[in-house]
Amino acid sequence: MMAVALQTHGHAVEEAADAGEALRRLQQGRFDVVLSDYELPDKTGATMLREATESGLLRDATALIVTAHTQTEDTRGFDVIPKPIDLDRLLAQVQAVLESSATALSPPAAGAPAADLVLYVAAGSAASAKARRSMESILRRLAGCPIRYAVCDLAQEPAKAEEDQIVFAPTLVKRSPGPRTWVLGDLADAAVVVDMLKMCGLRPSP
């Protein structure tokens, strides 16, 4: 159903029956978007995408996970599309990802930061306060690295939040380099953020 809808709107689509086939296809070609069901025959879509990320197979592709599950802790770091799927919203989200990637993949200006990060928070939220502390701790390990980092209140900057497709705080957004990536939650698991920064070529000190 999703493949037909995407093809009808002019997108080239390749399908894979399971995680193993998906990884082989990622080895053989380049993709703008990788859309995976959570429940695959051989492993979860999140596990497959994490393996693809660690192997460098995703390259500049944005990964989206489709699931009916409400408790999917291992999807952190990936954008999740809940079932039942609204095809119009799915198509709009894929188009937004493609447009965002096209902008983000433009050559950076001389002296541009290696990573542009924005942490969206909510005033009075304990989780937001914890996320700020976690980010400050992580960034101390990256002192001297070319990173642009900003903290935005979700209520005070709704236009910016809408541009970054934020509906929940705290959320960390890697705006560049592309593809745009979202990490939701209090960021207590520093490894998620560190892995994202490593994909930008940055190496936090121990």
GROMACS .gro file of N, CA and C in nm, residues 77-170:
model
  282
   77GLY      N    1   1.615   0.762   1.822
   77GLY     CA    2   1.707   0.809   1.721
   77GLY      C    3   1.651   0.800   1.580
   78PHE      N    4   1.535   0.730   1.566
   78PHE     CA    5   1.469   0.721   1.437
   78PHE      C    6   1.330   0.783   1.446
   79ASP      N    7   1.284   0.839   1.336
   79ASP     CA    8   1.150   0.896   1.331
   79ASP      C    9   1.049   0.782   1.320
   80VAL      N   10   0.944   0.784   1.402
   80VAL     CA   11   0.846   0.676   1.406
   80VAL      C   12   0.712   0.723   1.351
   81ILE      N   13   0.653   0.642   1.262
   81ILE     CA   14   0.521   0.669   1.206
   81ILE      C   15   0.425   0.566   1.264
   82PRO      N   16   0.326   0.609   1.344
   82PRO     CA   17   0.235   0.512   1.407
   82PRO      C   18   0.131   0.457   1.309
   83LYS      N   19   0.093   0.332   1.333
   83LYS     CA   20  -0.019   0.273   1.261
   83LYS      C   21  -0.147   0.299   1.339
   84PRO      N   22  -0.264   0.305   1.274
   84PRO     CA   23  -0.286   0.293   1.130
   84PRO      C   24  -0.228   0.414   1.055
   85ILE      N   25  -0.180   0.389   0.935
   85ILE     CA   26  -0.110   0.491   0.858
   85ILE      C   27  -0.207   0.582   0.785
   86ASP      N   28  -0.186   0.710   0.800
   86ASP     CA   29  -0.257   0.811   0.721
   86ASP      C   30  -0.168   0.838   0.599
   87LEU      N   31  -0.211   0.789   0.482
   87LEU     CA   32  -0.125   0.798   0.364
   87LEU      C   33  -0.092   0.941   0.326
   88ASP      N   34  -0.187   1.032   0.343
   88ASP     CA   35  -0.160   1.172   0.309
   88ASP      C   36  -0.049   1.228   0.398
   89ARG      N   37  -0.056   1.195   0.529
   89ARG     CA   38   0.048   1.243   0.620
   89ARG      C   39   0.182   1.177   0.590
   90LEU      N   40   0.179   1.048   0.555
   90LEU     CA   41   0.302   0.978   0.520
   90LEU      C   42   0.369   1.044   0.399
   91LEU      N   43   0.290   1.071   0.295
   91LEU     CA   44   0.345   1.132   0.174
   91LEU      C   45   0.401   1.270   0.204
   92ALA      N   46   0.329   1.346   0.288
   92ALA     CA   47   0.376   1.480   0.324
   92ALA      C   48   0.506   1.472   0.403
   93GLN      N   49   0.517   1.371   0.491
   93GLN     CA   50   0.637   1.357   0.573
   93GLN      C   51   0.756   1.317   0.486
   94VAL      N   52   0.736   1.225   0.392
   94VAL     CA   53   0.844   1.184   0.302
   94VAL      C   54   0.889   1.303   0.219
   95GLN      N   55   0.793   1.382   0.169
   95GLN     CA   56   0.828   1.499   0.088
   95GLN      C   57   0.907   1.601   0.171
   96ALA      N   58   0.866   1.620   0.296
   96ALA     CA   59   0.937   1.714   0.384
   96ALA      C   60   1.079   1.667   0.409
   97VAL      N   61   1.097   1.535   0.427
   97VAL     CA   62   1.231   1.480   0.448
   97VAL      C   63   1.318   1.503   0.325
   98LEU      N   64   1.261   1.481   0.207
   98LEU     CA   65   1.338   1.498   0.084
   98LEU      C   66   1.378   1.643   0.064
   99GLU      N   67   1.286   1.734   0.092
   99GLU     CA   68   1.316   1.877   0.076
   99GLU      C   69   1.421   1.920   0.178
  100SER      N   70   1.410   1.869   0.302
  100SER     CA   71   1.507   1.903   0.406
  100SER      C   72   1.645   1.850   0.370
  101SER      N   73   1.651   1.726   0.317
  101SER     CA   74   1.779   1.667   0.280
  101SER      C   75   1.844   1.742   0.165
  102ALA      N   76   1.762   1.785   0.070
  102ALA     CA   77   1.816   1.858  -0.045
  102ALA      C   78   1.883   1.987   0.001
  103THR      N   79   1.823   2.052   0.101
  103THR     CA   80   1.882   2.176   0.155
  103THR      C   81   2.007   2.146   0.236
  104ALA      N   82   1.998   2.041   0.319
  104ALA     CA   83   2.108   2.010   0.409
  104ALA      C   84   2.230   1.959   0.335
  105LEU      N   85   2.210   1.899   0.216
  105LEU     CA   86   2.323   1.843   0.144
  105LEU      C   87   2.397   1.944   0.059
  106SER      N   88   2.353   2.070   0.061
  106SER     CA   89   2.426   2.174  -0.010
  106SER      C   90   2.564   2.190   0.054
  107PRO      N   91   2.666   2.219  -0.023
  107PRO     CA   92   2.801   2.231   0.035
  107PRO      C   93   2.805   2.335   0.146
  108PRO      N   94   2.863   2.304   0.261
  108PRO     CA   95   2.868   2.400   0.371
  108PRO      C   96   2.962   2.514   0.340
  109ALA      N   97   2.931   2.629   0.394
  109ALA     CA   98   3.017   2.746   0.374
  109ALA      C   99   3.146   2.728   0.453
  110ALA      N  100   3.249   2.796   0.409
  110ALA     CA  101   3.377   2.788   0.479
  110ALA      C  102   3.359   2.831   0.624
  111GLY      N  103   3.412   2.753   0.715
  111GLY     CA  104   3.401   2.786   0.857
  111GLY      C  105   3.270   2.745   0.920
  112ALA      N  106   3.183   2.676   0.842
  112ALA     CA  107   3.054   2.633   0.896
  112ALA      C  108   3.076   2.524   1.001
  113PRO      N  109   2.985   2.512   1.100
  113PRO     CA  110   3.003   2.411   1.204
  113PRO      C  111   2.986   2.270   1.147
  114ALA      N  112   3.053   2.173   1.210
  114ALA     CA  113   3.040   2.034   1.168
  114ALA      C  114   2.900   1.981   1.199
  115ALA      N  115   2.835   2.037   1.300
  115ALA     CA  116   2.700   1.994   1.337
  115ALA      C  117   2.621   2.114   1.390
  116ASP      N  118   2.495   2.121   1.350
  116ASP     CA  119   2.405   2.226   1.397
  116ASP      C  120   2.295   2.158   1.479
  117LEU      N  121   2.298   2.177   1.611
  117LEU     CA  122   2.207   2.109   1.702
  117LEU      C  123   2.113   2.208   1.770
  118VAL      N  124   1.986   2.168   1.782
  118VAL     CA  125   1.888   2.249   1.855
  118VAL      C  126   1.815   2.159   1.953
  119LEU      N  127   1.815   2.197   2.080
  119LEU     CA  128   1.742   2.122   2.183
  119LEU      C  129   1.614   2.199   2.214
  120TYR      N  130   1.499   2.137   2.189
  120TYR     CA  131   1.370   2.197   2.220
  120TYR      C  132   1.327   2.152   2.359
  121VAL      N  133   1.291   2.248   2.443
  121VAL     CA  134   1.255   2.218   2.582
  121VAL      C  135   1.121   2.283   2.615
  122ALA      N  136   1.066   2.241   2.728
  122ALA     CA  137   0.942   2.300   2.779
  122ALA      C  138   0.968   2.352   2.920
  123ALA      N  139   0.928   2.475   2.945
  123ALA     CA  140   0.949   2.536   3.076
  123ALA      C  141   0.881   2.454   3.185
  124GLY      N  142   0.953   2.433   3.295
  124GLY     CA  143   0.896   2.360   3.408
  124GLY      C  144   0.898   2.209   3.393
  125SER      N  145   0.953   2.160   3.282
  125SER     CA  146   0.958   2.015   3.259
  125SER      C  147   1.086   1.956   3.317
  126ALA      N  148   1.070   1.857   3.404
  126ALA     CA  149   1.187   1.791   3.464
  126ALA      C  150   1.268   1.720   3.357
  127ALA      N  151   1.199   1.658   3.260
  127ALA     CA  152   1.269   1.588   3.153
  127ALA      C  153   1.351   1.686   3.068
  128SER      N  154   1.295   1.805   3.045
  128SER     CA  155   1.367   1.906   2.968
  128SER      C  156   1.491   1.953   3.042
  129ALA      N  157   1.478   1.974   3.173
  129ALA     CA  158   1.592   2.017   3.254
  129ALA      C  159   1.701   1.909   3.252
  130LYS      N  160   1.661   1.782   3.259
  130LYS     CA  161   1.757   1.672   3.255
  130LYS      C  162   1.826   1.666   3.119
  131ALA      N  163   1.749   1.690   3.013
  131ALA     CA  164   1.806   1.688   2.878
  131ALA      C  165   1.910   1.798   2.862
  132ARG      N  166   1.882   1.916   2.917
  132ARG     CA  167   1.980   2.026   2.910
  132ARG      C  168   2.109   1.989   2.982
  133ARG      N  169   2.096   1.930   3.100
  133ARG     CA  170   2.216   1.890   3.175
  133ARG      C  171   2.294   1.783   3.099
  134SER      N  172   2.221   1.688   3.041
  134SER     CA  173   2.288   1.581   2.965
  134SER      C  174   2.364   1.638   2.847
  135MET      N  175   2.300   1.732   2.774
  135MET     CA  176   2.366   1.792   2.657
  135MET      C  177   2.489   1.871   2.698
  136GLU      N  178   2.479   1.945   2.808
  136GLU     CA  179   2.594   2.023   2.856
  136GLU      C  180   2.710   1.931   2.890
  137SER      N  181   2.680   1.816   2.950
  137SER     CA  182   2.784   1.720   2.985
  137SER      C  183   2.850   1.663   2.859
  138ILE      N  184   2.768   1.630   2.759
  138ILE     CA  185   2.821   1.574   2.634
  138ILE      C  186   2.905   1.678   2.561
  139LEU      N  187   2.857   1.801   2.555
  139LEU     CA  188   2.928   1.906   2.481
  139LEU      C  189   3.059   1.945   2.547
  140ARG      N  190   3.069   1.926   2.680
  140ARG     CA  191   3.197   1.953   2.746
  140ARG      C  192   3.304   1.859   2.694
  141ARG      N  193   3.263   1.739   2.653
  141ARG     CA  194   3.359   1.642   2.597
  141ARG      C  195   3.396   1.677   2.453
  142LEU      N  196   3.327   1.777   2.397
  142LEU     CA  197   3.353   1.818   2.259
  142LEU      C  198   3.404   1.960   2.253
  143ALA      N  199   3.459   2.009   2.363
  143ALA     CA  200   3.510   2.146   2.366
  143ALA      C  201   3.611   2.166   2.254
  144GLY      N  202   3.592   2.273   2.179
  144GLY     CA  203   3.683   2.304   2.068
  144GLY      C  204   3.635   2.251   1.934
  145CYS      N  205   3.534   2.161   1.935
  145CYS     CA  206   3.482   2.109   1.808
  145CYS      C  207   3.383   2.211   1.748
  146PRO      N  208   3.377   2.216   1.615
  146PRO     CA  209   3.290   2.315   1.548
  146PRO      C  210   3.143   2.274   1.553
  147ILE      N  211   3.077   2.303   1.665
  147ILE     CA  212   2.936   2.269   1.683
  147ILE      C  213   2.856   2.395   1.712
  148ARG      N  214   2.744   2.411   1.644
  148ARG     CA  215   2.649   2.517   1.679
  148ARG      C  216   2.538   2.452   1.761
  149TYR      N  217   2.516   2.503   1.882
  149TYR     CA  218   2.416   2.443   1.971
  149TYR      C  219   2.327   2.553   2.028
  150ALA      N  220   2.195   2.530   2.021
  150ALA     CA  221   2.099   2.627   2.074
  150ALA      C  222   1.991   2.554   2.151
  151VAL      N  223   1.935   2.622   2.250
  151VAL     CA  224   1.822   2.569   2.326
  151VAL      C  225   1.702   2.658   2.298
  152CYS      N  226   1.590   2.596   2.259
  152CYS     CA  227   1.469   2.672   2.225
  152CYS      C  228   1.351   2.622   2.308
  153ASP      N  229   1.276   2.717   2.362
  153ASP     CA  230   1.153   2.683   2.434
  153ASP      C  231   1.043   2.657   2.331
  154LEU      N  232   0.981   2.541   2.340
  154LEU     CA  233   0.880   2.500   2.243
  154LEU      C  234   0.765   2.600   2.235
  155ALA      N  235   0.727   2.657   2.350
  155ALA     CA  236   0.614   2.750   2.351
  155ALA      C  237   0.651   2.888   2.299
  156GLN      N  238   0.776   2.929   2.320
  156GLN     CA  239   0.818   3.063   2.282
  156GLN      C  240   0.860   3.075   2.136
  157GLU      N  241   0.897   2.964   2.074
  157GLU     CA  242   0.942   2.969   1.934
  157GLU      C  243   0.866   2.865   1.850
  158PRO      N  244   0.732   2.881   1.840
  158PRO     CA  245   0.652   2.781   1.769
  158PRO      C  246   0.685   2.771   1.619
  159ALA      N  247   0.723   2.882   1.557
  159ALA     CA  248   0.754   2.879   1.414
  159ALA      C  249   0.877   2.792   1.388
  160LYS      N  250   0.978   2.810   1.472
  160LYS     CA  251   1.099   2.731   1.457
  160LYS      C  252   1.070   2.584   1.486
  161ALA      N  253   0.987   2.560   1.588
  161ALA     CA  254   0.950   2.423   1.622
  161ALA      C  255   0.874   2.357   1.507
  162GLU      N  256   0.786   2.432   1.444
  162GLU     CA  257   0.710   2.378   1.330
  162GLU      C  258   0.804   2.345   1.214
  163GLU      N  259   0.902   2.432   1.191
  163GLU     CA  260   0.998   2.407   1.083
  163GLU      C  261   1.074   2.277   1.107
  164ASP      N  262   1.106   2.249   1.234
  164ASP     CA  263   1.178   2.127   1.268
  164ASP      C  264   1.085   2.010   1.299
  165GLN      N  265   0.953   2.029   1.278
  165GLN     CA  266   0.853   1.923   1.298
  165GLN      C  267   0.855   1.870   1.442
  166ILE      N  268   0.860   1.963   1.539
  166ILE     CA  269   0.865   1.926   1.681
  166ILE      C  270   0.725   1.930   1.742
  167VAL      N  271   0.688   1.822   1.808
  167VAL     CA  272   0.559   1.818   1.878
  167VAL      C  273   0.576   1.777   2.023
  168PHE      N  274   0.698   1.748   2.063
  168PHE     CA  275   0.723   1.695   2.197
  168PHE      C  276   0.853   1.753   2.249
  169ALA      N  277   0.855   1.786   2.379
  169ALA     CA  278   0.979   1.833   2.441
  169ALA      C  279   1.008   1.746   2.562
  170PRO      N  280   1.136   1.711   2.583
  170PRO     CA  281   1.253   1.757   2.507
  170PRO      C  282   1.278   1.675   2.381
   0.00000   0.00000   0.00000
